[in-house]
PDB file of C-alpha atoms in Angstrom:
ATOM      1  CA  UNK A  18      -0.547   0.119  -0.191  1.00 83.00           C
ATOM      2  CA  UNK A  19       1.090   3.456  -0.940  1.00 95.00           C
ATOM      3  CA  UNK A  20       1.651   5.520   2.151  1.00 96.00           C
ATOM      4  CA  UNK A  21      -1.862   7.988   2.476  1.00 96.00           C
ATOM      5  CA  UNK A  22      -0.046  11.428   1.558  1.00 98.00           C
ATOM      6  CA  UNK A  23       2.275  10.104  -1.962  1.00 98.00           C
ATOM      7  CA  UNK A  24      -1.698   7.967  -2.813  1.00 97.00           C
ATOM      8  CA  UNK A  25      -3.465  11.494  -2.207  1.00 97.00           C
ATOM      9  CA  UNK A  26      -0.781  13.257  -4.872  1.00 98.00           C
ATOM     10  CA  UNK A  27      -0.678  10.627  -7.015  1.00 98.00           C
ATOM     11  CA  UNK A  28      -4.700  10.878  -7.493  1.00 96.00           C
ATOM     12  CA  UNK A  29      -4.838  14.512  -7.335  1.00 97.00           C
ATOM     13  CA  UNK A  30      -2.352  13.703 -10.593  1.00 98.00           C
ATOM     14  CA  UNK A  31      -5.092  12.190 -12.548  1.00 98.00           C
ATOM     15  CA  UNK A  32      -6.928  15.557 -11.861  1.00 97.00           C
ATOM     16  CA  UNK A  33      -4.384  17.956 -13.576  1.00 97.00           C
ATOM     17  CA  UNK A  34      -2.788  15.525 -15.975  1.00 98.00           C
ATOM     18  CA  UNK A  35      -7.111  15.819 -17.959  1.00 97.00           C
ATOM     19  CA  UNK A  36      -7.281  19.549 -17.044  1.00 98.00           C
ATOM     20  CA  UNK A  37      -4.313  19.418 -18.988  1.00 98.00           C
ATOM     21  CA  UNK A  38      -5.879  18.061 -21.623  1.00 98.00           C
ATOM     22  CA  UNK A  39      -9.033  19.666 -21.511  1.00 97.00           C
ATOM     23  CA  UNK A  40      -6.926  23.417 -21.545  1.00 98.00           C
ATOM     24  CA  UNK A  41      -5.095  22.077 -24.333  1.00 98.00           C
ATOM     25  CA  UNK A  42      -8.357  21.233 -26.154  1.00 98.00           C
ATOM     26  CA  UNK A  43      -9.058  24.557 -25.537  1.00 98.00           C
ATOM     27  CA  UNK A  44      -6.009  25.984 -27.074  1.00 98.00           C
ATOM     28  CA  UNK A  45      -6.617  23.877 -29.801  1.00 98.00           C
ATOM     29  CA  UNK A  46     -10.200  24.231 -30.554  1.00 97.00           C
ATOM     30  CA  UNK A  47      -8.591  28.803 -30.750  1.00 98.00           C
ATOM     31  CA  UNK A  48      -5.850  28.153 -32.879  1.00 98.00           C
ATOM     32  CA  UNK A  49      -8.540  25.899 -35.358  1.00 98.00           C
ATOM     33  CA  UNK A  50     -11.166  28.655 -35.299  1.00 97.00           C
ATOM     34  CA  UNK A  51      -8.176  30.975 -36.380  1.00 97.00           C
ATOM     35  CA  UNK A  52      -7.257  29.050 -39.193  1.00 97.00           C
ATOM     36  CA  UNK A  53      -4.113  28.382 -38.088  1.00 98.00           C
ATOM     37  CA  UNK A  54      -4.995  24.038 -38.007  1.00 98.00           C
ATOM     38  CA  UNK A  55      -1.160  23.516 -37.732  1.00 97.00           C
ATOM     39  CA  UNK A  56      -1.512  25.300 -33.673  1.00 98.00           C
ATOM     40  CA  UNK A  57      -4.559  23.131 -33.332  1.00 98.00           C
ATOM     41  CA  UNK A  58      -2.759  19.925 -34.611  1.00 97.00           C
ATOM     42  CA  UNK A  59      -0.204  20.880 -32.450  1.00 98.00           C
ATOM     43  CA  UNK A  60      -2.388  20.986 -29.514  1.00 98.00           C
ATOM     44  CA  UNK A  61      -4.623  18.206 -30.312  1.00 98.00           C
ATOM     45  CA  UNK A  62      -1.601  15.683 -30.152  1.00 97.00           C
ATOM     46  CA  UNK A  63      -0.600  17.318 -26.684  1.00 97.00           C
ATOM     47  CA  UNK A  64      -3.859  16.931 -25.572  1.00 97.00           C
ATOM     48  CA  UNK A  65      -3.842  13.017 -26.492  1.00 97.00           C
ATOM     49  CA  UNK A  66      -0.830  12.995 -24.840  1.00 96.00           C
ATOM     50  CA  UNK A  67      -2.032  14.564 -21.544  1.00 97.00           C
ATOM     51  CA  UNK A  68      -4.794  11.789 -21.698  1.00 97.00           C
ATOM     52  CA  UNK A  69      -2.176   9.428 -21.904  1.00 96.00           C
ATOM     53  CA  UNK A  70      -0.599  10.889 -18.780  1.00 96.00           C
ATOM     54  CA  UNK A  71      -3.480  10.427 -16.408  1.00 97.00           C
ATOM     55  CA  UNK A  72      -4.687   7.202 -18.278  1.00 96.00           C
ATOM     56  CA  UNK A  73      -0.629   6.239 -16.759  1.00 96.00           C
ATOM     57  CA  UNK A  74      -1.669   7.597 -13.428  1.00 97.00           C
ATOM     58  CA  UNK A  75      -4.137   5.706 -13.097  1.00 97.00           C
ATOM     59  CA  UNK A  76      -2.610   2.131 -14.055  1.00 95.00           C
ATOM     60  CA  UNK A  77       0.083   2.756 -11.427  1.00 97.00           C
ATOM     61  CA  UNK A  78      -2.679   3.244  -8.762  1.00 97.00           C
ATOM     62  CA  UNK A  79      -4.694   0.635  -9.443  1.00 96.00           C
ATOM     63  CA  UNK A  80      -0.958  -1.905 -10.312  1.00 95.00           C
ATOM     64  CA  UNK A  81      -0.559  -0.542  -6.112  1.00 96.00           C
ATOM     65  CA  UNK A  82      -3.467  -2.220  -5.094  1.00 96.00           C
ATOM     66  CA  UNK A  83      -5.183   1.255  -5.017  1.00 96.00           C
ATOM     67  CA  UNK A  84      -8.923   3.072  -5.352  1.00 94.00           C
ATOM     68  CA  UNK A  85      -9.221   5.721  -7.622  1.00 94.00           C
ATOM     69  CA  UNK A  86     -10.558   8.998  -6.505  1.00 89.00           C
ATOM     70  CA  UNK A  87     -12.055  11.107  -9.804  1.00 92.00           C
ATOM     71  CA  UNK A  88     -12.200  14.439  -9.344  1.00 91.00           C
ATOM     72  CA  UNK A  89     -14.175  17.542 -11.528  1.00 94.00           C
ATOM     73  CA  UNK A  90     -11.990  19.056 -14.099  1.00 95.00           C
ATOM     74  CA  UNK A  91     -12.123  22.610 -14.389  1.00 93.00           C
ATOM     75  CA  UNK A  92     -12.828  24.284 -17.236  1.00 93.00           C
ATOM     76  CA  UNK A  93     -10.416  26.129 -18.897  1.00 94.00           C
ATOM     77  CA  UNK A  94     -10.967  30.205 -18.230  1.00 89.00           C
ATOM     78  CA  UNK A  95      -8.180  31.322 -20.415  1.00 87.00           C
ATOM     79  CA  UNK A  96      -9.013  34.667 -22.881  1.00 92.00           C
ATOM     80  CA  UNK A  97      -6.560  35.031 -25.641  1.00 96.00           C
ATOM     81  CA  UNK A  98      -5.946  38.751 -27.204  1.00 96.00           C
ATOM     82  CA  UNK A  99      -3.027  37.196 -29.172  1.00 96.00           C
ATOM     83  CA  UNK A 100      -2.200  34.205 -31.227  1.00 97.00           C
ATOM     84  CA  UNK A 101       0.880  33.506 -28.899  1.00 97.00           C
ATOM     85  CA  UNK A 102      -0.949  33.868 -25.590  1.00 98.00           C
ATOM     86  CA  UNK A 103      -1.493  30.646 -25.755  1.00 98.00           C
ATOM     87  CA  UNK A 104       1.887  29.303 -26.746  1.00 98.00           C
ATOM     88  CA  UNK A 105       2.609  31.344 -23.107  1.00 98.00           C
ATOM     89  CA  UNK A 106      -0.130  29.912 -21.372  1.00 98.00           C
ATOM     90  CA  UNK A 107       1.146  26.498 -22.469  1.00 98.00           C
ATOM     91  CA  UNK A 108       4.771  27.197 -21.350  1.00 98.00           C
ATOM     92  CA  UNK A 109       3.054  28.065 -17.810  1.00 98.00           C
ATOM     93  CA  UNK A 110       0.951  25.472 -17.504  1.00 98.00           C
ATOM     94  CA  UNK A 111       3.998  23.086 -17.708  1.00 98.00           C
ATOM     95  CA  UNK A 112       6.264  24.789 -15.308  1.00 98.00           C
ATOM     96  CA  UNK A 113       2.854  24.043 -13.110  1.00 98.00           C
ATOM     97  CA  UNK A 114       2.824  20.598 -13.973  1.00 98.00           C
ATOM     98  CA  UNK A 115       6.791  19.994 -13.239  1.00 98.00           C
ATOM     99  CA  UNK A 116       6.469  21.583 -10.127  1.00 98.00           C
ATOM    100  CA  UNK A 117       3.796  18.812  -9.116  1.00 98.00           C
ATOM    101  CA  UNK A 118       6.091  15.939 -10.370  1.00 98.00           C
ATOM    102  CA  UNK A 119       8.338  17.176  -8.186  1.00 98.00           C
ATOM    103  CA  UNK A 120       6.035  17.646  -5.104  1.00 98.00           C
ATOM    104  CA  UNK A 121       5.198  13.742  -5.765  1.00 98.00           C
ATOM    105  CA  UNK A 122       8.139  12.503  -6.248  1.00 98.00           C
ATOM    106  CA  UNK A 123       9.467  15.124  -3.073  1.00 98.00           C
ATOM    107  CA  UNK A 124       7.012  13.052  -1.079  1.00 98.00           C
ATOM    108  CA  UNK A 125       7.895   9.625  -2.466  1.00 98.00           C
ATOM    109  CA  UNK A 126      11.691  10.491  -1.308  1.00 98.00           C
ATOM    110  CA  UNK A 127      10.213  11.323   2.261  1.00 98.00           C
ATOM    111  CA  UNK A 128       8.560   8.266   2.659  1.00 98.00           C
ATOM    112  CA  UNK A 129      11.302   5.893   0.941  1.00 98.00           C
ATOM    113  CA  UNK A 130       8.668   5.011  -1.460  1.00 97.00           C
ATOM    114  CA  UNK A 131      11.337   3.745  -4.356  1.00 97.00           C
ATOM    115  CA  UNK A 132       8.937   2.170  -6.730  1.00 97.00           C
ATOM    116  CA  UNK A 133       6.713   5.285  -6.905  1.00 98.00           C
ATOM    117  CA  UNK A 134      10.205   7.161  -7.699  1.00 98.00           C
ATOM    118  CA  UNK A 135      10.888   4.843 -10.097  1.00 97.00           C
ATOM    119  CA  UNK A 136       7.567   5.430 -11.751  1.00 97.00           C
ATOM    120  CA  UNK A 137       7.964   8.935 -11.592  1.00 98.00           C
ATOM    121  CA  UNK A 138      11.669   9.346 -12.941  1.00 97.00           C
ATOM    122  CA  UNK A 139       9.789   9.029 -16.728  1.00 95.00           C
ATOM    123  CA  UNK A 140       7.693  11.864 -15.544  1.00 97.00           C
ATOM    124  CA  UNK A 141      10.700  13.954 -14.673  1.00 97.00           C
ATOM    125  CA  UNK A 142      12.253  13.854 -18.058  1.00 96.00           C
ATOM    126  CA  UNK A 143       8.902  14.215 -19.875  1.00 94.00           C
ATOM    127  CA  UNK A 144       8.709  17.448 -18.063  1.00 96.00           C
ATOM    128  CA  UNK A 145      11.507  18.761 -18.952  1.00 97.00           C
ATOM    129  CA  UNK A 146      11.166  17.801 -22.480  1.00 95.00           C
ATOM    130  CA  UNK A 147       7.441  19.421 -21.946  1.00 96.00           C
ATOM    131  CA  UNK A 148       9.155  22.848 -20.673  1.00 98.00           C
ATOM    132  CA  UNK A 149      12.262  22.951 -23.951  1.00 98.00           C
ATOM    133  CA  UNK A 150       9.004  22.118 -26.432  1.00 97.00           C
ATOM    134  CA  UNK A 151       6.981  24.927 -24.961  1.00 97.00           C
ATOM    135  CA  UNK A 152       9.191  27.375 -24.323  1.00 98.00           C
ATOM    136  CA  UNK A 153      10.698  26.448 -27.954  1.00 97.00           C
ATOM    137  CA  UNK A 154       7.466  27.246 -29.357  1.00 97.00           C
ATOM    138  CA  UNK A 155       7.054  30.701 -27.726  1.00 98.00           C
ATOM    139  CA  UNK A 156      10.697  31.874 -29.195  1.00 97.00           C
ATOM    140  CA  UNK A 157       9.789  30.827 -32.646  1.00 96.00           C
ATOM    141  CA  UNK A 158       6.110  33.033 -32.106  1.00 96.00           C
ATOM    142  CA  UNK A 159       8.010  35.737 -30.476  1.00 97.00           C
ATOM    143  CA  UNK A 160      10.914  35.424 -34.058  1.00 95.00           C
ATOM    144  CA  UNK A 161       8.630  34.949 -36.346  1.00 94.00           C
ATOM    145  CA  UNK A 162       4.723  35.315 -35.602  1.00 89.00           C
ATOM    146  CA  UNK A 163       4.292  38.519 -36.218  1.00 91.00           C
ATOM    147  CA  UNK A 164       5.021  38.417 -40.000  1.00 91.00           C
ATOM    148  CA  UNK A 165       2.485  36.511 -41.870  1.00 94.00           C
ATOM    149  CA  UNK A 166       4.847  34.107 -44.163  1.00 95.00           C
ATOM    150  CA  UNK A 167       6.476  32.657 -41.586  1.00 94.00           C
ATOM    151  CA  UNK A 168       3.089  32.524 -39.040  1.00 94.00           C
ATOM    152  CA  UNK A 169       1.986  30.870 -42.255  1.00 95.00           C
ATOM    153  CA  UNK A 170       5.371  28.441 -42.225  1.00 95.00           C
ATOM    154  CA  UNK A 171       5.661  27.912 -37.957  1.00 95.00           C
ATOM    155  CA  UNK A 172       1.850  26.441 -38.644  1.00 95.00           C
ATOM    156  CA  UNK A 173       2.922  24.107 -41.642  1.00 96.00           C
ATOM    157  CA  UNK A 174       5.637  23.519 -39.208  1.00 95.00           C
ATOM    158  CA  UNK A 175       3.484  22.397 -36.245  1.00 95.00           C
ATOM    159  CA  UNK A 176       0.678  20.755 -38.530  1.00 95.00           C
ATOM    160  CA  UNK A 177       4.176  17.945 -39.829  1.00 95.00           C
ATOM    161  CA  UNK A 178       3.246  16.707 -35.574  1.00 91.00           C
ATOM    162  CA  UNK A 179       1.863  13.252 -34.754  1.00 91.00           C
ATOM    163  CA  UNK A 180       0.768  11.290 -31.650  1.00 88.00           C
ATOM    164  CA  UNK A 181       2.168   9.088 -30.194  1.00 84.00           C
ATOM    165  CA  UNK A 182       1.754   6.679 -27.338  1.00 78.00           C
ATOM    166  CA  UNK A 183       3.594   6.736 -24.587  1.00 73.00           C
ATOM    167  CA  UNK A 184       6.520   3.683 -24.437  1.00 66.00           C
ATOM    168  CA  UNK A 185       5.985   4.164 -20.011  1.00 60.00           C
ATOM    169  CA  UNK A 186       6.003   0.583 -18.903  1.00 59.00           C
ATOM    170  CA  UNK A 187       3.672   0.912 -15.519  1.00 59.00           C
ATOM    171  CA  UNK A 188       4.186  -2.590 -13.130  1.00 55.00           C
TER     172      UNK A 188
END
């Protein structure tokens, strides 16, 4: 059985990952409505990844013999005034998720829950990648997004992203 605090944090992370998927779907819808299909695609793929992350936390909890406690998923309440806004919000959100993962890791470490720490190792690496990608998107947009031809090319680049399920084996 998991330590009560670790279990609570893992359950909360399920909800946080599903919220991330909702948030990225909202970004995707915004870009789709604006005619930026590449950015819409990028965030649709991101939403799929976040959903998968939630499912990995669920599977881990179940394999530890724990019950899942699903919470309500808040509706994203973001307002977008410029095309760069979701990109900046996405980068900030990834830093929040990193902090949540780090909090779980710290608690698992405090109670010597090495199994949970090993499970979280993949997420620690994943979050570094997520933050890098989000920051790169902001940087590219800041450099080139104000020019319509360059924005068109950036959007075309974003359209090439394809969904790939995580290869993490939970257990």
